[in-house]
mmCIF file of C-alpha atoms in Angstrom:
data_model
loop_
_atom_site.group_PDB
_atom_site.id
_atom_site.type_symbol
_atom_site.label_atom_id
_atom_site.label_comp_id
_atom_site.label_asym_id
_atom_site.label_seq_id
_atom_site.Cartn_x
_atom_site.Cartn_y
_atom_site.Cartn_z
ATOM 1 C CA MET U 1 0.000 0.000 0.000
ATOM 2 C CA ASP U 2 1.333 3.427 -0.964
ATOM 3 C CA ILE U 3 0.281 6.528 0.923
ATOM 4 C CA LYS U 4 -1.261 9.098 -1.431
ATOM 5 C CA ASN U 5 -1.619 12.052 0.945
ATOM 6 C CA PHE U 6 0.648 14.631 -0.694
ATOM 7 C CA ASN U 7 0.562 18.413 -0.532
ATOM 8 C CA ALA U 8 2.361 20.877 -2.780
ATOM 9 C CA THR U 9 3.665 22.910 0.152
ATOM 10 C CA MET U 10 5.090 19.901 1.992
ATOM 11 C CA ARG U 11 8.343 18.161 1.043
ATOM 12 C CA TYR U 12 8.852 14.403 1.092
ATOM 13 C CA ASN U 13 11.722 11.982 1.606
ATOM 14 C CA ALA U 14 12.427 8.307 1.116
ATOM 15 C CA PHE U 15 12.185 6.492 4.453
ATOM 16 C CA GLY U 16 15.197 4.194 4.509
ATOM 17 C CA THR U 17 14.672 0.934 2.626
ATOM 18 C CA THR U 18 10.870 0.892 2.964
ATOM 19 C CA GLY U 19 9.962 2.453 -0.367
ATOM 20 C CA TRP U 20 7.766 4.950 1.506
ATOM 21 C CA GLN U 21 7.712 8.639 0.660
ATOM 22 C CA VAL U 22 7.116 10.379 3.986
ATOM 23 C CA SER U 23 6.581 14.042 4.779
ATOM 24 C CA LYS U 24 9.750 15.711 6.029
ATOM 25 C CA ILE U 25 7.726 16.721 9.077
ATOM 26 C CA ALA U 26 6.001 14.087 11.219
ATOM 27 C CA LEU U 27 3.335 14.814 13.809
ATOM 28 C CA GLY U 28 4.331 13.956 17.367
ATOM 29 C CA THR U 29 1.446 13.284 19.741
ATOM 30 C CA MET U 30 2.795 12.763 23.250
ATOM 31 C CA THR U 31 0.765 15.700 24.615
ATOM 32 C CA PHE U 32 -2.573 14.121 23.646
ATOM 33 C CA GLY U 33 -4.262 13.046 26.865
ATOM 34 C CA GLN U 34 -2.657 15.469 29.319
ATOM 35 C CA GLN U 35 -1.680 18.807 27.813
ATOM 36 C CA ASN U 36 -4.197 18.335 25.000
ATOM 37 C CA THR U 37 -7.764 17.055 25.175
ATOM 38 C CA GLU U 38 -9.218 14.477 22.804
ATOM 39 C CA GLN U 39 -10.924 17.217 20.798
ATOM 40 C CA GLU U 40 -7.686 19.201 20.523
ATOM 41 C CA GLY U 41 -5.813 16.076 19.457
ATOM 42 C CA HIS U 42 -8.352 15.417 16.708
ATOM 43 C CA ARG U 43 -7.999 18.995 15.475
ATOM 44 C CA GLN U 44 -4.216 18.670 15.314
ATOM 45 C CA LEU U 45 -4.479 15.413 13.375
ATOM 46 C CA ASP U 46 -6.921 16.936 10.872
ATOM 47 C CA PHE U 47 -4.759 20.051 10.546
ATOM 48 C CA ALA U 48 -1.593 18.017 9.955
ATOM 49 C CA LEU U 49 -3.083 15.811 7.246
ATOM 50 C CA GLU U 50 -4.608 18.820 5.493
ATOM 51 C CA ARG U 51 -1.092 20.250 5.216
ATOM 52 C CA GLY U 52 0.469 17.142 3.739
ATOM 53 C CA ILE U 53 1.869 15.449 6.835
ATOM 54 C CA ASN U 54 1.533 11.719 6.263
ATOM 55 C CA ILE U 55 3.358 10.161 9.215
ATOM 56 C CA ILE U 56 2.151 10.196 12.829
ATOM 57 C CA ASP U 57 4.272 9.083 15.781
ATOM 58 C CA THR U 58 3.037 7.876 19.158
ATOM 59 C CA ALA U 59 3.854 5.276 21.848
ATOM 60 C CA GLU U 60 2.100 2.941 24.253
ATOM 61 C CA MET U 61 3.633 4.905 27.161
ATOM 62 C CA TYR U 62 2.103 8.234 26.108
ATOM 63 C CA SER U 63 0.791 10.674 27.194
ATOM 64 C CA ILE U 64 3.792 12.337 28.832
ATOM 65 C CA PRO U 65 4.779 12.626 31.628
ATOM 66 C CA PRO U 66 4.123 8.888 32.065
ATOM 67 C CA ARG U 67 1.446 8.020 34.603
ATOM 68 C CA ALA U 68 -0.514 4.826 35.163
ATOM 69 C CA GLU U 69 -3.819 6.679 34.904
ATOM 70 C CA THR U 70 -3.005 8.227 31.507
ATOM 71 C CA GLN U 71 -1.007 5.381 29.943
ATOM 72 C CA GLY U 72 -2.314 4.623 26.458
ATOM 73 C CA SER U 73 -4.401 7.805 26.323
ATOM 74 C CA THR U 74 -2.577 9.154 23.275
ATOM 75 C CA GLU U 75 -3.114 5.973 21.271
ATOM 76 C CA ARG U 76 -6.785 5.966 22.288
ATOM 77 C CA ILE U 77 -7.238 9.552 21.057
ATOM 78 C CA ILE U 78 -5.628 8.662 17.730
ATOM 79 C CA GLY U 79 -7.869 5.595 17.632
ATOM 80 C CA THR U 80 -11.128 7.510 18.050
ATOM 81 C CA TRP U 81 -9.986 9.960 15.374
ATOM 82 C CA ASN U 82 -8.989 7.079 13.085
ATOM 83 C CA ARG U 83 -12.401 5.447 13.498
ATOM 84 C CA ALA U 84 -14.279 8.711 12.888
ATOM 85 C CA ARG U 85 -12.274 9.971 9.896
ATOM 86 C CA LYS U 86 -11.723 6.651 8.093
ATOM 87 C CA ARG U 87 -8.493 7.907 6.495
ATOM 88 C CA ARG U 88 -6.145 5.097 7.494
ATOM 89 C CA GLN U 89 -4.852 4.814 3.920
ATOM 90 C CA ASP U 90 -3.650 8.434 4.024
ATOM 91 C CA PHE U 91 -0.903 8.197 6.640
ATOM 92 C CA TYR U 92 1.845 6.043 8.108
ATOM 93 C CA LEU U 93 1.324 5.214 11.762
ATOM 94 C CA ALA U 94 4.333 4.721 14.038
ATOM 95 C CA THR U 95 4.162 3.629 17.658
ATOM 96 C CA LYS U 96 6.538 2.217 20.261
ATOM 97 C CA ILE U 97 6.789 -0.467 22.930
ATOM 98 C CA ALA U 98 8.210 0.660 26.275
ATOM 99 C CA GLY U 99 11.194 -1.168 27.700
ATOM 100 C CA PRO U 100 12.267 -1.915 31.260
ATOM 101 C CA GLY U 101 12.779 0.986 33.624
ATOM 102 C CA GLY U 102 10.999 2.739 36.443
ATOM 103 C CA MET U 103 9.124 5.212 34.245
ATOM 104 C CA ALA U 104 7.051 2.474 32.571
ATOM 105 C CA ASP U 105 6.727 -0.322 35.117
ATOM 106 C CA HIS U 106 2.986 0.353 35.390
ATOM 107 C CA ILE U 107 2.368 -0.811 31.804
ATOM 108 C CA ARG U 108 3.030 -4.564 32.118
ATOM 109 C CA PRO U 109 4.126 -6.854 34.961
ATOM 110 C CA ASP U 110 7.327 -7.891 33.151
ATOM 111 C CA MET U 111 8.719 -5.065 31.070
ATOM 112 C CA GLY U 112 10.939 -6.059 28.173
ATOM 113 C CA TYR U 113 10.832 -7.113 24.537
ATOM 114 C CA ALA U 114 11.193 -10.908 24.680
ATOM 115 C CA GLY U 115 8.990 -13.709 25.988
ATOM 116 C CA GLY U 116 5.715 -12.648 24.401
ATOM 117 C CA GLN U 117 5.967 -9.004 25.478
ATOM 118 C CA LEU U 118 6.054 -7.711 21.907
ATOM 119 C CA ARG U 119 2.914 -9.569 20.870
ATOM 120 C CA SER U 120 1.033 -8.444 23.955
ATOM 121 C CA ALA U 121 2.042 -4.811 23.434
ATOM 122 C CA VAL U 122 1.253 -4.844 19.705
ATOM 123 C CA ASN U 123 -2.216 -6.277 20.278
ATOM 124 C CA ARG U 124 -3.014 -3.654 22.900
ATOM 125 C CA SER U 125 -1.749 -0.832 20.694
ATOM 126 C CA LEU U 126 -3.800 -2.107 17.753
ATOM 127 C CA GLU U 127 -6.895 -2.123 19.937
ATOM 128 C CA ARG U 128 -6.320 1.409 21.235
ATOM 129 C CA LEU U 129 -5.423 2.755 17.792
ATOM 130 C CA GLN U 130 -8.446 1.024 16.221
ATOM 131 C CA THR U 131 -6.431 -0.264 13.287
ATOM 132 C CA ASP U 132 -5.476 -3.655 11.857
ATOM 133 C CA TYR U 133 -1.796 -2.878 11.377
ATOM 134 C CA ILE U 134 1.030 -0.618 12.510
ATOM 135 C CA ASP U 135 3.304 0.753 9.803
ATOM 136 C CA LEU U 136 6.366 1.313 11.997
ATOM 137 C CA TYR U 137 6.791 -0.476 15.323
ATOM 138 C CA GLN U 138 9.675 0.870 17.398
ATOM 139 C CA LEU U 139 11.584 -0.284 20.467
ATOM 140 C CA HIS U 140 11.318 2.833 22.639
ATOM 141 C CA TRP U 141 14.697 2.353 24.337
ATOM 142 C CA PRO U 142 17.267 -0.432 24.785
ATOM 143 C CA GLU U 143 16.518 -3.301 27.148
ATOM 144 C CA ARG U 144 20.123 -3.266 28.282
ATOM 145 C CA GLN U 145 21.737 -0.604 30.445
ATOM 146 C CA ALA U 146 22.940 2.164 28.139
ATOM 147 C CA ASN U 147 23.407 5.922 28.077
ATOM 148 C CA PHE U 148 20.159 7.508 26.880
ATOM 149 C CA PHE U 149 17.665 10.149 28.069
ATOM 150 C CA GLY U 150 20.635 12.273 29.139
ATOM 151 C CA THR U 151 22.244 9.653 31.401
ATOM 152 C CA ARG U 152 26.007 9.251 31.739
ATOM 153 C CA GLY U 153 28.428 6.694 33.050
ATOM 154 C CA VAL U 154 26.383 3.534 32.453
ATOM 155 C CA SER U 155 28.702 0.534 32.201
ATOM 156 C CA ALA U 156 28.349 -1.790 29.232
ATOM 157 C CA LEU U 157 29.614 -4.600 31.473
ATOM 158 C CA ASP U 158 26.372 -5.119 33.371
ATOM 159 C CA GLY U 159 25.841 -8.834 32.812
ATOM 160 C CA TRP U 160 23.099 -8.246 30.239
ATOM 161 C CA GLU U 161 22.370 -11.273 28.067
ATOM 162 C CA ASP U 162 22.221 -10.378 24.385
ATOM 163 C CA ASN U 163 18.704 -11.278 23.218
ATOM 164 C CA PHE U 164 18.664 -9.168 20.040
ATOM 165 C CA LEU U 165 18.148 -12.280 17.907
ATOM 166 C CA THR U 166 15.095 -13.481 19.850
ATOM 167 C CA VAL U 167 13.497 -10.041 19.753
ATOM 168 C CA MET U 168 14.087 -9.725 16.011
ATOM 169 C CA GLN U 169 12.625 -13.176 15.388
ATOM 170 C CA ASP U 170 9.510 -12.134 17.310
ATOM 171 C CA LEU U 171 9.287 -8.960 15.217
ATOM 172 C CA GLN U 172 9.561 -11.049 12.061
ATOM 173 C CA ALA U 173 6.629 -13.199 13.206
ATOM 174 C CA LEU U 174 4.495 -10.098 13.797
ATOM 175 C CA GLN U 175 5.489 -8.777 10.393
ATOM 176 C CA ARG U 176 4.576 -12.031 8.636
ATOM 177 C CA GLU U 177 1.165 -11.938 10.297
ATOM 178 C CA GLY U 178 0.595 -8.439 8.948
ATOM 179 C CA LEU U 179 0.331 -6.812 12.377
ATOM 180 C CA ILE U 180 3.362 -4.592 11.730
ATOM 181 C CA ARG U 181 4.912 -3.556 8.431
ATOM 182 C CA GLU U 182 8.390 -2.420 9.520
ATOM 183 C CA TRP U 183 10.300 -1.965 12.758
ATOM 184 C CA GLY U 184 12.691 0.630 14.084
ATOM 185 C CA MET U 185 14.790 1.559 17.089
ATOM 186 C CA SER U 186 14.708 4.550 19.420
ATOM 187 C CA ASN U 187 17.132 6.095 21.923
ATOM 188 C CA GLU U 188 19.644 3.564 20.647
ATOM 189 C CA THR U 189 23.426 3.718 20.273
ATOM 190 C CA ALA U 190 25.508 3.204 17.147
ATOM 191 C CA TRP U 191 26.557 -0.189 18.538
ATOM 192 C CA GLY U 192 22.952 -1.241 19.087
ATOM 193 C CA LEU U 193 21.874 -0.204 15.608
ATOM 194 C CA MET U 194 24.818 -1.953 13.938
ATOM 195 C CA ARG U 195 24.223 -5.070 16.051
ATOM 196 C CA ALA U 196 20.654 -5.272 14.768
ATOM 197 C CA LEU U 197 21.692 -4.623 11.159
ATOM 198 C CA HIS U 198 24.334 -7.354 11.345
ATOM 199 C CA LEU U 199 21.947 -9.918 12.826
ATOM 200 C CA ALA U 200 19.342 -9.092 10.200
ATOM 201 C CA GLU U 201 21.841 -9.696 7.421
ATOM 202 C CA VAL U 202 23.289 -12.990 8.655
ATOM 203 C CA ASN U 203 19.956 -14.467 9.805
ATOM 204 C CA ASP U 204 17.707 -13.241 6.972
ATOM 205 C CA LEU U 205 15.598 -11.190 9.373
ATOM 206 C CA PRO U 206 13.839 -7.842 8.820
ATOM 207 C CA ARG U 207 16.269 -5.006 9.442
ATOM 208 C CA PRO U 208 15.519 -1.914 11.489
ATOM 209 C CA VAL U 209 14.453 0.728 8.990
ATOM 210 C CA SER U 210 14.708 3.783 11.241
ATOM 211 C CA ILE U 211 16.146 5.227 14.410
ATOM 212 C CA GLN U 212 14.337 7.804 16.539
ATOM 213 C CA ASN U 213 16.785 9.677 18.756
ATOM 214 C CA PRO U 214 16.865 13.267 20.030
ATOM 215 C CA TYR U 215 18.534 15.785 17.745
ATOM 216 C CA SER U 216 18.538 19.574 17.878
ATOM 217 C CA LEU U 217 20.846 22.577 17.862
ATOM 218 C CA LEU U 218 21.398 21.897 21.575
ATOM 219 C CA ALA U 219 21.968 18.150 21.179
ATOM 220 C CA ARG U 220 23.949 17.162 18.090
ATOM 221 C CA GLY U 221 25.417 13.938 19.418
ATOM 222 C CA PHE U 222 23.648 12.027 16.627
ATOM 223 C CA GLU U 223 26.265 13.377 14.235
ATOM 224 C CA VAL U 224 28.935 11.262 15.947
ATOM 225 C CA GLY U 225 28.476 7.626 14.899
ATOM 226 C CA LEU U 226 24.764 7.334 14.214
ATOM 227 C CA ALA U 227 24.682 9.758 11.284
ATOM 228 C CA GLU U 228 27.274 7.715 9.406
ATOM 229 C CA VAL U 229 25.420 4.474 10.119
ATOM 230 C CA CYS U 230 22.188 5.977 8.773
ATOM 231 C CA LEU U 231 23.807 7.255 5.590
ATOM 232 C CA ARG U 232 25.928 4.198 4.796
ATOM 233 C CA GLU U 233 23.312 1.598 5.801
ATOM 234 C CA ASN U 234 20.260 3.464 4.463
ATOM 235 C CA VAL U 235 18.507 3.729 7.822
ATOM 236 C CA ALA U 236 16.000 6.561 8.171
ATOM 237 C CA GLY U 237 16.903 9.169 10.753
ATOM 238 C CA PHE U 238 13.665 10.017 12.579
ATOM 239 C CA PRO U 239 14.722 12.673 15.115
ATOM 240 C CA TYR U 240 12.571 13.835 17.995
ATOM 241 C CA SER U 241 12.761 16.919 20.230
ATOM 242 C CA PRO U 242 14.113 19.204 17.464
ATOM 243 C CA LEU U 243 13.172 22.204 19.615
ATOM 244 C CA ALA U 244 14.887 20.741 22.700
ATOM 245 C CA MET U 245 11.657 20.322 24.675
ATOM 246 C CA GLY U 246 10.570 23.792 23.582
ATOM 247 C CA ARG U 247 13.754 25.535 24.716
ATOM 248 C CA LEU U 248 14.547 26.569 21.125
ATOM 249 C CA SER U 249 11.124 28.118 20.614
ATOM 250 C CA GLY U 250 12.425 31.135 22.532
ATOM 251 C CA LYS U 251 9.366 31.324 24.784
ATOM 252 C CA TYR U 252 11.405 30.602 27.906
ATOM 253 C CA LEU U 253 13.743 33.479 27.081
ATOM 254 C CA ARG U 254 10.783 35.793 26.556
ATOM 255 C CA GLY U 255 9.067 34.737 29.775
ATOM 256 C CA GLU U 256 6.055 33.459 27.831
ATOM 257 C CA ALA U 257 6.148 29.872 29.079
ATOM 258 C CA ASP U 258 3.172 29.046 31.288
ATOM 259 C CA PRO U 259 3.098 26.351 34.010
ATOM 260 C CA SER U 260 1.840 23.764 31.504
ATOM 261 C CA SER U 261 4.865 24.212 29.214
ATOM 262 C CA ARG U 262 7.014 21.135 28.766
ATOM 263 C CA LEU U 263 10.128 22.200 30.628
ATOM 264 C CA ASN U 264 7.978 23.398 33.520
ATOM 265 C CA GLN U 265 6.115 20.084 33.599
ATOM 266 C CA PHE U 266 9.064 17.778 32.981
ATOM 267 C CA THR U 267 11.571 19.015 35.535
ATOM 268 C CA HIS U 268 13.729 15.879 35.178
ATOM 269 C CA TYR U 269 14.930 17.099 31.761
ATOM 270 C CA THR U 270 17.646 19.093 33.494
ATOM 271 C CA ARG U 271 20.021 18.949 30.527
ATOM 272 C CA TYR U 272 17.771 21.418 28.705
ATOM 273 C CA ASN U 273 17.904 23.747 31.710
ATOM 274 C CA SER U 274 21.683 23.766 32.127
ATOM 275 C CA GLU U 275 23.662 26.998 32.148
ATOM 276 C CA ASN U 276 25.252 26.193 28.789
ATOM 277 C CA SER U 277 21.882 25.257 27.254
ATOM 278 C CA LEU U 278 20.533 28.645 28.263
ATOM 279 C CA ALA U 279 23.613 30.477 26.975
ATOM 280 C CA ALA U 280 23.513 28.627 23.652
ATOM 281 C CA THR U 281 19.786 29.314 23.300
ATOM 282 C CA GLN U 282 20.401 33.024 23.818
ATOM 283 C CA ALA U 283 23.070 32.927 21.112
ATOM 284 C CA TYR U 284 20.742 31.108 18.703
ATOM 285 C CA ALA U 285 18.016 33.668 19.416
ATOM 286 C CA ALA U 286 20.460 36.424 18.458
ATOM 287 C CA ILE U 287 21.214 34.644 15.166
ATOM 288 C CA ALA U 288 17.513 34.366 14.359
ATOM 289 C CA GLU U 289 17.058 38.069 15.056
ATOM 290 C CA LYS U 290 20.132 38.994 13.006
ATOM 291 C CA HIS U 291 18.817 37.165 9.946
ATOM 292 C CA GLY U 292 15.144 38.045 10.422
ATOM 293 C CA LEU U 293 14.105 34.457 11.108
ATOM 294 C CA ASN U 294 11.578 32.883 13.426
ATOM 295 C CA MET U 295 13.665 31.036 16.023
ATOM 296 C CA SER U 296 11.516 27.882 16.054
ATOM 297 C CA GLN U 297 11.528 27.672 12.279
ATOM 298 C CA MET U 298 15.287 28.194 12.113
ATOM 299 C CA ALA U 299 15.885 25.386 14.611
ATOM 300 C CA LEU U 300 13.489 23.037 12.810
ATOM 301 C CA ALA U 301 14.902 23.805 9.365
ATOM 302 C CA PHE U 302 18.374 22.948 10.644
ATOM 303 C CA VAL U 303 17.224 19.472 11.729
ATOM 304 C CA THR U 304 14.954 18.809 8.762
ATOM 305 C CA ASP U 305 17.647 19.436 6.170
ATOM 306 C CA ARG U 306 20.328 17.188 7.633
ATOM 307 C CA ALA U 307 21.315 14.498 5.123
ATOM 308 C CA PHE U 308 20.477 11.722 7.586
ATOM 309 C CA THR U 309 17.018 13.073 8.477
ATOM 310 C CA ALA U 310 14.114 11.363 6.740
ATOM 311 C CA SER U 311 11.408 13.047 8.811
ATOM 312 C CA THR U 312 11.490 15.346 11.844
ATOM 313 C CA ILE U 313 8.962 14.772 14.625
ATOM 314 C CA ILE U 314 7.320 17.983 15.790
ATOM 315 C CA GLY U 315 4.746 18.475 18.509
ATOM 316 C CA ALA U 316 2.661 21.387 19.705
ATOM 317 C CA THR U 317 0.040 22.108 22.314
ATOM 318 C CA ASN U 318 -1.990 24.444 20.100
ATOM 319 C CA LEU U 319 -2.698 25.049 16.421
ATOM 320 C CA GLU U 320 -0.815 28.350 16.399
ATOM 321 C CA GLN U 321 2.413 26.601 17.413
ATOM 322 C CA LEU U 322 1.726 23.764 14.985
ATOM 323 C CA THR U 323 1.205 26.217 12.121
ATOM 324 C CA VAL U 324 4.515 27.963 12.794
ATOM 325 C CA ASN U 325 6.324 24.643 13.043
ATOM 326 C CA ILE U 326 4.857 23.195 9.849
ATOM 327 C CA HIS U 327 5.703 26.374 7.927
ATOM 328 C CA SER U 328 9.377 25.753 8.726
ATOM 329 C CA ILE U 329 9.310 23.374 5.752
ATOM 330 C CA SER U 330 9.547 26.378 3.409
ATOM 331 C CA LEU U 331 12.692 27.736 5.074
ATOM 332 C CA TYR U 332 16.143 27.018 3.669
ATOM 333 C CA LEU U 333 19.109 28.172 5.744
ATOM 334 C CA ASN U 334 21.828 29.880 3.732
ATOM 335 C CA GLU U 335 25.553 29.461 4.262
ATOM 336 C CA GLU U 336 25.825 32.583 6.397
ATOM 337 C CA VAL U 337 23.181 31.331 8.826
ATOM 338 C CA LEU U 338 24.746 27.869 8.962
ATOM 339 C CA LYS U 339 28.154 29.395 9.660
ATOM 340 C CA ASP U 340 26.722 31.409 12.550
ATOM 341 C CA LEU U 341 25.047 28.284 13.966
ATOM 342 C CA GLU U 342 28.344 26.376 13.823
ATOM 343 C CA GLU U 343 30.102 29.141 15.738
ATOM 344 C CA VAL U 344 27.636 28.724 18.608
ATOM 345 C CA GLN U 345 28.083 24.948 18.523
ATOM 346 C CA ASN U 346 31.839 25.447 18.798
ATOM 347 C CA ARG U 347 31.399 27.736 21.818
ATOM 348 C CA PHE U 348 28.811 25.540 23.552
ATOM 349 C CA PRO U 349 29.223 22.014 22.164
ATOM 350 C CA ASN U 350 26.135 19.847 22.683
ATOM 351 C CA PRO U 351 25.003 21.344 26.008
ATOM 352 C CA ALA U 352 21.882 19.143 26.144
ATOM 353 C CA VAL U 353 23.323 15.770 25.101
#
């Protein structure tokens, strides 16, 4: 099945080895169910499709911040919209299974990806989403101990038993049954992605087609290792948090952020609140002003036009923000702007990695 939802003002990219042509902007939905009501979520979904967005990203853990009482609410909101609109053929639907870790222990008794966990999670997501299949099924984070979500110092020598092969065999079974079309990774390392690609090749298993990691002007760690893997192995870069949890929108600098704003709600994202993150953000704001650019659009255009980026996940809590973010697709950064951005990166390298 080929998605036919195209719009002249949107731009499209190949999505790895899938053969899909996806909009260079994807709609992120993690606010549906807490910061956004069901009605607001439906409006955002309608608005996005009308403007040529044809890929929607969610997760079983959403809405965010994760709570037992709101777990699955985002998928349910997408599901009621999907049932009402009957436009399933017009978009690619991506969701994620949560791995082990304290933030998601309320989802299933035994968190992980092996031993029937994938099948159980897929079936529940299908039910909430009110669909027969998931286009892109992603592992939300590694099962093993690794450095992600801003952590540091995790040892790779933790006694973890490599079960990549078992997990990939289970994904293949789900794919053969038509429950998922492709699978991808998220918050993964270059080693993890290459491990999966190698096992897929030598065992004739479906390869991961995408990787969804954070990437923004404040967090460019993806460029070291993962970018090369994506380009050489034809894996779709599917970056999230291109505005660094809203920091790069400039609203925190202007004092416009209300108590419901993301960084005010999610206080554990301290890397976005560091002294260097603030200093770099101020410098990026000055560049936007110098060149007469909207700061959010400048930051999004930078991410969207990276060679390894297939589609950039954007989110918003209102249609005004969503409109500004979608319109970033028409912005091309010239060499002078890019040079100025690199100078800030050199002064404050990756303050939010």
